[in-house]
CSV table of C-alpha atoms in Angstrom, one decimal:
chain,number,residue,atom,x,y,z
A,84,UNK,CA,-35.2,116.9,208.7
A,85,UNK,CA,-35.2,115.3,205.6
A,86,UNK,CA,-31.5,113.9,204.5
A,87,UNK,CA,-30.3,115.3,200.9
A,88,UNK,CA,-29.8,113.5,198.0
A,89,UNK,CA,-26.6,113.7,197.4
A,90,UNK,CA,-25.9,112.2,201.1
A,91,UNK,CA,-28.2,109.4,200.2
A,92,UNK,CA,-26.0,108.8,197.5
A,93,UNK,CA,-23.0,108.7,199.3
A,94,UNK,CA,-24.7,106.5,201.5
A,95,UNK,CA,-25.8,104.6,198.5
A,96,UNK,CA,-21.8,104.1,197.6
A,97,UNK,CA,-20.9,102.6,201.1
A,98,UNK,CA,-23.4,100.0,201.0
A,99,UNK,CA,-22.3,99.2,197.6
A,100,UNK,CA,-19.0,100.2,196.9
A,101,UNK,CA,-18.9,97.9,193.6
A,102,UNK,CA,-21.4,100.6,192.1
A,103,UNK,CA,-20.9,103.8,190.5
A,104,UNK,CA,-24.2,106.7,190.0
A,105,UNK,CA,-24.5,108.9,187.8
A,106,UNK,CA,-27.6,110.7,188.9
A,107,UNK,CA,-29.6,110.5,191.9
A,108,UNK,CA,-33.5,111.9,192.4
A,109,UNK,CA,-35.2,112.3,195.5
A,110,UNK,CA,-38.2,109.9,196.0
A,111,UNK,CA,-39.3,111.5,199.4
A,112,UNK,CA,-41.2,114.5,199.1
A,113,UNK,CA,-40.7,117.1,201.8
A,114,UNK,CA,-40.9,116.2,205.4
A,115,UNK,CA,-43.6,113.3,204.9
A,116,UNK,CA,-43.2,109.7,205.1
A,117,UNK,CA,-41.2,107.3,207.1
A,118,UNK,CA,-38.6,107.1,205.2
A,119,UNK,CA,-35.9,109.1,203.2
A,120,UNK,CA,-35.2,108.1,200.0
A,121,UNK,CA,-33.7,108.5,196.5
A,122,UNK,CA,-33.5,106.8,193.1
A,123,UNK,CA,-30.0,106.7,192.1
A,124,UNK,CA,-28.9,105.9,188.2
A,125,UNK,CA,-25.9,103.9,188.0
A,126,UNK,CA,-23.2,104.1,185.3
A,127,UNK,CA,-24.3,101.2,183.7
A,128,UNK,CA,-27.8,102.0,183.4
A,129,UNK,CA,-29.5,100.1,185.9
A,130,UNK,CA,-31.5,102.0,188.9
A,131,UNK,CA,-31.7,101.6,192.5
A,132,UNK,CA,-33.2,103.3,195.7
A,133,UNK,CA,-31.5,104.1,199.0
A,134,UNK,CA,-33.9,104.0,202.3
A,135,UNK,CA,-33.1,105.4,205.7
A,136,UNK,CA,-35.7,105.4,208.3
A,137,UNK,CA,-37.0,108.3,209.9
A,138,UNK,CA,-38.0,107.6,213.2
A,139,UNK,CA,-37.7,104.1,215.4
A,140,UNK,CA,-40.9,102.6,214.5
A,141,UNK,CA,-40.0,102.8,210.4
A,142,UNK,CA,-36.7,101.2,211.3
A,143,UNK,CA,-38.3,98.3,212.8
A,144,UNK,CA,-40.4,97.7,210.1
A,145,UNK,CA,-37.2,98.0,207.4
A,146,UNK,CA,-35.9,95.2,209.8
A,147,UNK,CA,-39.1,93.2,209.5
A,148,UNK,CA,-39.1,93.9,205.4
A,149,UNK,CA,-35.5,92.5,205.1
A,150,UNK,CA,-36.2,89.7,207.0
A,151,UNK,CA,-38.9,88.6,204.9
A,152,UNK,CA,-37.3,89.6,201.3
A,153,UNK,CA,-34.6,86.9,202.7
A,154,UNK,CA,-38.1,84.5,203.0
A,155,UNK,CA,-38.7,85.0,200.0
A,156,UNK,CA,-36.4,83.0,198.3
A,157,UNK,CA,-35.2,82.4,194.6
A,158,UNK,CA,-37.6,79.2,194.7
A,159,UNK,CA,-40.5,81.2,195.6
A,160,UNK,CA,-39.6,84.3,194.0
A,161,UNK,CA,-39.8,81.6,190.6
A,162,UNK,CA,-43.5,80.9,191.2
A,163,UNK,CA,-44.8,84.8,191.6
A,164,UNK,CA,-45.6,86.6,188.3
A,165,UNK,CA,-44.1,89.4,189.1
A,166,UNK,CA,-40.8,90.9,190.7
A,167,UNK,CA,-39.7,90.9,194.2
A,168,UNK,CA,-36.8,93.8,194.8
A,169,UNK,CA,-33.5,92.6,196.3
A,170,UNK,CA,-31.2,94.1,198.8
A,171,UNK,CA,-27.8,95.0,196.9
A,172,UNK,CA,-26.3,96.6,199.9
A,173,UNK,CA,-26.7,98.1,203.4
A,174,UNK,CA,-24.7,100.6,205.6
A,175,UNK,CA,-25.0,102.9,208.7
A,176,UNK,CA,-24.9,106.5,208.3
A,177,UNK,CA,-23.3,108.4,211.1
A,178,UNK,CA,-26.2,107.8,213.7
A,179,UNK,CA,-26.1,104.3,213.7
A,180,UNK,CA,-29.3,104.3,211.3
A,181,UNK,CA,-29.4,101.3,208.7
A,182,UNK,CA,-29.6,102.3,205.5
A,183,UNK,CA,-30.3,99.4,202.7
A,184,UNK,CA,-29.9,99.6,199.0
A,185,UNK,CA,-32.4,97.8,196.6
A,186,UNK,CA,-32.9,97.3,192.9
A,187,UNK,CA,-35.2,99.3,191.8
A,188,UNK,CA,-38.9,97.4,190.6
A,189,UNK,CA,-40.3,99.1,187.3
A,190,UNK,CA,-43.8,99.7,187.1
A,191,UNK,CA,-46.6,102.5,188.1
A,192,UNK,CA,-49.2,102.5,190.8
A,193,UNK,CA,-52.4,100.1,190.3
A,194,UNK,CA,-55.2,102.5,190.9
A,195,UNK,CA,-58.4,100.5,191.8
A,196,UNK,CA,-60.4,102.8,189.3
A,197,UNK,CA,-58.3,101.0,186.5
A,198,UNK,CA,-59.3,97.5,187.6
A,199,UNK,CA,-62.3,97.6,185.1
A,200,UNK,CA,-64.6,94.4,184.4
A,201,UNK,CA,-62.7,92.2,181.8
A,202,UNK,CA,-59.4,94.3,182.1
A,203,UNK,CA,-56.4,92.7,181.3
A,204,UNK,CA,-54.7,94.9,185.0
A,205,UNK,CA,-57.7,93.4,186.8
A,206,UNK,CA,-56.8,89.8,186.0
A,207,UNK,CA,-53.2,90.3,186.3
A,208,UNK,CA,-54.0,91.9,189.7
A,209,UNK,CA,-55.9,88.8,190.7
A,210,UNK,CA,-53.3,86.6,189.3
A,211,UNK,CA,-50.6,88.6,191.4
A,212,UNK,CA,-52.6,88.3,194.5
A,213,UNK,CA,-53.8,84.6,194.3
A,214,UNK,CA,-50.1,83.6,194.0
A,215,UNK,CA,-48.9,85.4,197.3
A,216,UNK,CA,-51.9,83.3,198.8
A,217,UNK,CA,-50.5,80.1,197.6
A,218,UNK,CA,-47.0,80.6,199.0
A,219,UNK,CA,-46.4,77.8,201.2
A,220,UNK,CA,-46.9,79.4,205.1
A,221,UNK,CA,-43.6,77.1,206.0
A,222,UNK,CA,-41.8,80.3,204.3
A,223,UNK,CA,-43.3,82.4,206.8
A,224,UNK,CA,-42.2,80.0,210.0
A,225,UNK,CA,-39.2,79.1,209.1
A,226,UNK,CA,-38.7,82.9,209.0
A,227,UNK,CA,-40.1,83.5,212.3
A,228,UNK,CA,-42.6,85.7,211.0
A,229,UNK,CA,-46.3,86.0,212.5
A,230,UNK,CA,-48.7,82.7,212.0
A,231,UNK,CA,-51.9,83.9,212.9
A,232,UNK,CA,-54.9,81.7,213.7
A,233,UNK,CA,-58.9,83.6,213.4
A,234,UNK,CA,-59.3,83.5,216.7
A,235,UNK,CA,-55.9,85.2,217.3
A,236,UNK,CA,-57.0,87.7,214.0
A,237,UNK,CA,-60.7,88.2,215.9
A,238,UNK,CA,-58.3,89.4,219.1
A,239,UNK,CA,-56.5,91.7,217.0
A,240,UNK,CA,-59.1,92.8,215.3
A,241,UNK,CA,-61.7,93.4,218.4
A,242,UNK,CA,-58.8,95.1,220.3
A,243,UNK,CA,-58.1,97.7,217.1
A,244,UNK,CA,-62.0,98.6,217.4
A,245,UNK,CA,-61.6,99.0,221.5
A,246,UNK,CA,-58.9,102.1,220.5
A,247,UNK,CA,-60.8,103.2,218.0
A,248,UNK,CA,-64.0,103.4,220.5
A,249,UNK,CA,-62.0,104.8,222.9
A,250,UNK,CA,-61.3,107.9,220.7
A,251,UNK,CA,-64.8,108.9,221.1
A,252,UNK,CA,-64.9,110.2,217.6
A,253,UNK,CA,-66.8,107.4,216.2
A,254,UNK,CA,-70.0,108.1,215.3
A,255,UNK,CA,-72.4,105.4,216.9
A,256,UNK,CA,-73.4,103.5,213.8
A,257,UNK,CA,-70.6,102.4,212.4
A,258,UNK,CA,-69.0,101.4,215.6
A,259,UNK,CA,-72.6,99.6,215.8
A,260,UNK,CA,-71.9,97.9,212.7
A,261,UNK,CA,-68.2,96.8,213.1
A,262,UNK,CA,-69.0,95.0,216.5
A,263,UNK,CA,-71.5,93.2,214.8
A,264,UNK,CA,-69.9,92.2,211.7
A,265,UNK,CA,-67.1,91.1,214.2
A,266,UNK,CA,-69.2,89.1,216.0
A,267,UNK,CA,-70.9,87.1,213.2
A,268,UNK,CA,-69.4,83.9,213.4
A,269,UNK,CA,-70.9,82.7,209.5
A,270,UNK,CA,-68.2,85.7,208.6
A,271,UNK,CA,-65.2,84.5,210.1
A,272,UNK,CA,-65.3,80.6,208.7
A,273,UNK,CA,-62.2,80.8,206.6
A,274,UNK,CA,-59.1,79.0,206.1
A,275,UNK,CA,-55.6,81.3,206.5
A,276,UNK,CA,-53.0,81.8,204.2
A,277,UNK,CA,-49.7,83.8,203.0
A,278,UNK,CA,-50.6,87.4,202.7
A,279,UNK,CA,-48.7,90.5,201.4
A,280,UNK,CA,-50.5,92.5,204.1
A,281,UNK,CA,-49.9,95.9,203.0
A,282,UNK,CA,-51.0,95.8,199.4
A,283,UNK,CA,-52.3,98.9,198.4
A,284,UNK,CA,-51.8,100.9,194.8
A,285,UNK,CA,-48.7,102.1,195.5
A,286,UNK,CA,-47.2,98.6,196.6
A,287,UNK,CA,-48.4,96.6,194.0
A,288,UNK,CA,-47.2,98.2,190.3
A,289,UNK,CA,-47.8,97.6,186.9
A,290,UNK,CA,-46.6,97.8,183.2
A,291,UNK,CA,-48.4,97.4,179.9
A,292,UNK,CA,-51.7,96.7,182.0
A,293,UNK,CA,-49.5,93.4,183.9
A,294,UNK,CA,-48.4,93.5,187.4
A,295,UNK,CA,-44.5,94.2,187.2
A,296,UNK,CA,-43.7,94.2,191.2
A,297,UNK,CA,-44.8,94.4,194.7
A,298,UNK,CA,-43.2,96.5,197.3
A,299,UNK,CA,-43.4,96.5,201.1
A,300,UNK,CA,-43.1,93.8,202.7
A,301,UNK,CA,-42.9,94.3,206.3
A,302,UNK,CA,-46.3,92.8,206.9
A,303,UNK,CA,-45.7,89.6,205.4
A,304,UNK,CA,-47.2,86.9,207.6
A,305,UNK,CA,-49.9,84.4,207.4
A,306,UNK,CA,-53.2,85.4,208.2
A,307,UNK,CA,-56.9,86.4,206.9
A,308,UNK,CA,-56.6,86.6,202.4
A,309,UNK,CA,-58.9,89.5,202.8
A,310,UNK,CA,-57.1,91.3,204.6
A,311,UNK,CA,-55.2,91.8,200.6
A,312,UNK,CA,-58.4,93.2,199.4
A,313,UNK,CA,-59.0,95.7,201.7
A,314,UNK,CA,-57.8,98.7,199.6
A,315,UNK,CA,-60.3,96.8,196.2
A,316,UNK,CA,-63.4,96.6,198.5
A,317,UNK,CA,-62.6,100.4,200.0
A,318,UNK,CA,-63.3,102.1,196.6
A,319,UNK,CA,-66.6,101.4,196.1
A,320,UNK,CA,-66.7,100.3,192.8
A,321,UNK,CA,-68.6,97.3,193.1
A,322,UNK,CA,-69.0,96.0,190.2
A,323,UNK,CA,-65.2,96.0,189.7
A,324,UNK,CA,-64.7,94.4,193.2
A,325,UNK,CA,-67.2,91.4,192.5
A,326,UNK,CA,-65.5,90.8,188.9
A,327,UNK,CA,-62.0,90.9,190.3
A,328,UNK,CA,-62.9,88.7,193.0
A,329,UNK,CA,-64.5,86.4,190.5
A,330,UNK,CA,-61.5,86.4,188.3
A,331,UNK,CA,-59.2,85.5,192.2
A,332,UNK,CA,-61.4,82.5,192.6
A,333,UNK,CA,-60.8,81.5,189.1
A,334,UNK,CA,-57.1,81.1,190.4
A,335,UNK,CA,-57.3,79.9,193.9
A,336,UNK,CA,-60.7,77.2,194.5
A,337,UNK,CA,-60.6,77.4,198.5
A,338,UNK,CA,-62.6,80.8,199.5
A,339,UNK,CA,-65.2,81.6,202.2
A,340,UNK,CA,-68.7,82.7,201.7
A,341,UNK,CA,-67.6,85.8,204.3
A,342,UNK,CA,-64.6,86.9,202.0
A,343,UNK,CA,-66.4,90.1,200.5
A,344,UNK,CA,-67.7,91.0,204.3
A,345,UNK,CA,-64.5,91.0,205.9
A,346,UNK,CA,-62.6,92.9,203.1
A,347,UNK,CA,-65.1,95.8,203.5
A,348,UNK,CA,-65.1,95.6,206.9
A,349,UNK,CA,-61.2,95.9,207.2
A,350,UNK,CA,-61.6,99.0,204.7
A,351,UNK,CA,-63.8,100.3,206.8
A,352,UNK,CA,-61.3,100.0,210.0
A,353,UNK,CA,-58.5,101.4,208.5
A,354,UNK,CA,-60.6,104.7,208.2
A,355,UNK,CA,-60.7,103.9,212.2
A,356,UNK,CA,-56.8,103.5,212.4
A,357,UNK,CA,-56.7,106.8,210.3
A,358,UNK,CA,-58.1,108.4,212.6
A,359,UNK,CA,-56.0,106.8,215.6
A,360,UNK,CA,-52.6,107.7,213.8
A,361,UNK,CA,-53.5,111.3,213.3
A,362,UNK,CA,-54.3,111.0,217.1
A,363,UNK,CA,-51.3,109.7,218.0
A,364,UNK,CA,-48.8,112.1,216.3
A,365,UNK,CA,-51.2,114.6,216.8
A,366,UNK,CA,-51.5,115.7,213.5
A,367,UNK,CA,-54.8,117.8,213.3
A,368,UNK,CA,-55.3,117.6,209.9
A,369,UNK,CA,-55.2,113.8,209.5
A,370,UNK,CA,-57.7,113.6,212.3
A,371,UNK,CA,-60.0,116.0,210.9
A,372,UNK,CA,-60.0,114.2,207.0
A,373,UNK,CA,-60.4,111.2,209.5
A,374,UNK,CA,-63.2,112.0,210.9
A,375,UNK,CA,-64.7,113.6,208.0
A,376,UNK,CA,-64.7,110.2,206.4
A,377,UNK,CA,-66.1,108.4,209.0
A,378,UNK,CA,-69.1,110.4,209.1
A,379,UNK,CA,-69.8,110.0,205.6
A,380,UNK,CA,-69.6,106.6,205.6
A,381,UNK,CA,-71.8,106.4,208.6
A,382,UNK,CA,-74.5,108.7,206.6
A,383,UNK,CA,-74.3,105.6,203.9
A,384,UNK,CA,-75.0,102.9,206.2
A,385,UNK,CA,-77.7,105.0,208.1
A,386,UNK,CA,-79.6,105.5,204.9
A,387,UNK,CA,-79.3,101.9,204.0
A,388,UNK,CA,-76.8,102.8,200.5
A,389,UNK,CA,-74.3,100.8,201.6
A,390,UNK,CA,-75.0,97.1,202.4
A,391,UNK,CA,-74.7,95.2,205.7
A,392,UNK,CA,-71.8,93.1,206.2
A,393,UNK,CA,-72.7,89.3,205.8
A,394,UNK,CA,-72.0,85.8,204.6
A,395,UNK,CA,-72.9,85.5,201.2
A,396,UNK,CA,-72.5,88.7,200.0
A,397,UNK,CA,-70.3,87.9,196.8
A,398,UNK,CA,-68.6,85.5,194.6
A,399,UNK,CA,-67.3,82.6,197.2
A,400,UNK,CA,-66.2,79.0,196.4
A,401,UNK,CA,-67.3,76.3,199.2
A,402,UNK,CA,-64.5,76.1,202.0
A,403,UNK,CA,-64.3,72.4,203.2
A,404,UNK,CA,-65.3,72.0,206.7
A,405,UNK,CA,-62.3,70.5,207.7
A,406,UNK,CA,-60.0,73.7,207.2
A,407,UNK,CA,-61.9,76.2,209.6
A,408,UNK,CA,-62.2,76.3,213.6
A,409,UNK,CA,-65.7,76.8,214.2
A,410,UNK,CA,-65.9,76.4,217.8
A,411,UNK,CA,-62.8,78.1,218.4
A,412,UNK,CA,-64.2,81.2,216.4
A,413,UNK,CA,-67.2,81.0,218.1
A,414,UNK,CA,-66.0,80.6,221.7
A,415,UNK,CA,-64.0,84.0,221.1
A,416,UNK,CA,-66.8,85.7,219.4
A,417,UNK,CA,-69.6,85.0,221.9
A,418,UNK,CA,-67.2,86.6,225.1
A,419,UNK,CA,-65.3,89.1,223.1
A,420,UNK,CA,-67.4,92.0,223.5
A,421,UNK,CA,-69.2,90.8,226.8
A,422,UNK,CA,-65.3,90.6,228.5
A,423,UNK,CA,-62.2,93.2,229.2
A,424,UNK,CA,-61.2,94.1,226.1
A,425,UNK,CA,-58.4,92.1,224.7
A,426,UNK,CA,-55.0,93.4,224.7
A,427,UNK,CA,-54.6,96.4,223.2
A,428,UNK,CA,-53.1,97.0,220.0
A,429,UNK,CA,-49.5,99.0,220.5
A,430,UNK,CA,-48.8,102.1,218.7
A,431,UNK,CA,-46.2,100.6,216.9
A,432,UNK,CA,-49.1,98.4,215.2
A,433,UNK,CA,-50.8,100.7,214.4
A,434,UNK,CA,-48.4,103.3,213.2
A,435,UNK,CA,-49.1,104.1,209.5
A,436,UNK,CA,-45.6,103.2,207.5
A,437,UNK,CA,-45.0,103.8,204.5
A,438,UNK,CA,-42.8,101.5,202.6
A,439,UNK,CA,-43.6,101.9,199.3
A,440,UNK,CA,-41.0,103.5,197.0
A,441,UNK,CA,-43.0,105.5,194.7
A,442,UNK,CA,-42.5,105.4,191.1
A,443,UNK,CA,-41.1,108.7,189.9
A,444,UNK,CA,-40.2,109.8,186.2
A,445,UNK,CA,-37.0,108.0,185.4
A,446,UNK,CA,-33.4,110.0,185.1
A,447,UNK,CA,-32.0,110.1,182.1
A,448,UNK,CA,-28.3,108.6,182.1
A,449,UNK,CA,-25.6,110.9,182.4
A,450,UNK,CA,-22.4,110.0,181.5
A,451,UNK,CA,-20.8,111.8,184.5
A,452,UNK,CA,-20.0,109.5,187.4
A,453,UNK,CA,-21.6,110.9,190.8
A,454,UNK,CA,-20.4,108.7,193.3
């Protein structure tokens, strides 16, 4: 059952007792979501959000979050264009559950749609992205947060399409075409980096056509950048995809020819891990749009619309030699499939989560103190 506002705001006042609202709104709407949470006005003008976790699995990732906001130091924060929320406060309500205070980050989501050739959001977008890639990955182990290399990512990643196999509502092709994209080695010669890791319109905002902030993340961790483009490359809006990823190379000079591949294939997956969270809630309805999905996208790729996934399918700048692991990549990828499956994904990874705090309408200040 969803928690009220007005207790949110009162939980709100114990994590920061220094802070008086005015106004609170409700950013969870009804029963949905992981979380609980409100946009509180404070007497001074300035805005905040309270979140409280729903269920175990959205309370580890708020643990995960924190610790990597507290990564994500003043030093780094400097060299991103665009704000990172802090943590003003944090308090248990009478469960034990943690509930954390931040400052609220201005903006409104970053549909894909609006990322048109030669926009001014479409650069800024690439901008944004390209400078969570160049964060240096000693922020992500001195915070003890995951360090993948591609053969652990190709583990993950053959494991996820096991589960998704497994469901048996897959329709042939398209599983077809995963395990072969996954075992093209020419695809998976890349060198890893920072990534966001849950970047999707919601999480990454904007204002006056710049990006103003980035929200959730719990997924922080170094590992494949396409993984970043995943909700781009999903739309289908190719044009836009190719100039955006144009304009990210303008930024960073060390991407692989298999860039585009992979961040279609992972769009295509999550449609797969769609389909295993409906499954695993057992929420009927997700499963059914799951599945509805899946078999349109498998009538593309039967009648040849859609392309295959290769090297060399889009804009890539030469990756030195010297920053991939070839035989390590190809070791994996030629006994993957041909072996027991790796170990399987946990629910937990696969849970969907969402951490975004949704822009909403802003309150209009009051002058009566809530809280």
């Amino acid at each position: 059952m969803a928690k009220s506002p007005l207790i949110l705001a009162a939980l709100a006042k114990d994590a920061a007792p220094h802070l008086d609202f005015s106004q609170v709104k409700p950013l969870t709407a009804g029963t949905g979501g992981a979380f609980d949470s409100a946009l509180l006005t404070a007497t001074s003008g300035d805005h905040f959000t309270i979140k409280l976790p729903r269920n175990a699995s959205a309370g580890t990732a708020l643990e995960v979050e924190l610790r990597a906001l507290s990564a994500l130091t003043a030093e780094v924060r400097a060299k991103l264009p665009f704000e990172i929320t802090q943590v003003v406060g944090e308090t248990r309500e009478t469960t034990g559950i943690r509930a954390v205070l931040f400052k609220f980050v201005y903006g409104d989501p970053s549909n894909p749609a609006q990322l048109s050739v030669g926009s001014k959001l479409a650069d800024s977008v690439a901008r944004a992205i390209a400078a969570i890639h160049s964060i240096d990955r000693q922020v992500i182990d001195n915070a003890g947060l995951p360090n993948l290399s591609i053969a652990e990512i190709l583990k993950l990643r053959i494991s996820e399409l096991d589960r998704i196999a497994a469901t048996g509502r897959v329709p042939s092709a398209l599983l077809t075409r995963w395990e072969t994209a996954l075992e093209d080695v020419s695809i998976f010669h890349f060198q890893t980096c920072v990534i966001h890791g849950g970047l999707n319109a919601d999480s990454l905002l904007n204002l006056d056509d710049e990006v103003s902030g980035a929200l959730g993340w719990s997924s922080l961790r170094v590992s494949d950048p396409a993984e970043d483009f995943a909700w781009i490359f999903g739309t289908g809006l190719h044009e836009n995809n190719d100039a955006l990823l144009r304009s990210y190379l303008s930024y960073r000079d060390v991407v692989d020819h298999g860039f585009k591949a992979r961040a279609i294939l992972y769009s295509e997956l999550e449609l797969g891990r769609w389909l295993l969270h409906g499954i695993a809630i057992s929420d009927q309805a997700i499963i059914d749009d799951a599945v509805a999905m899946l078999s349109v996208l498998a009538d593309e790729v039967q009648s040849g619309s859609i392309s295959k996934l290769a090297a060399g399918t889009g804009p890539a700048a030469v990756l030195s030699s010297s920053l991939i692991e070839p035989d390590v990549v190809e070791d994996y990828a030629a006994t993957a499939f041909a072996s027991p499956a790796a170990e399987p994904v946990s629910n937990e990874d696969l849970q969907y989560v969402d951490l975004q705090t949704k822009p909403i309408e802003l309150p209009e200040k009051s002058d009566n103190e809530l809280f």
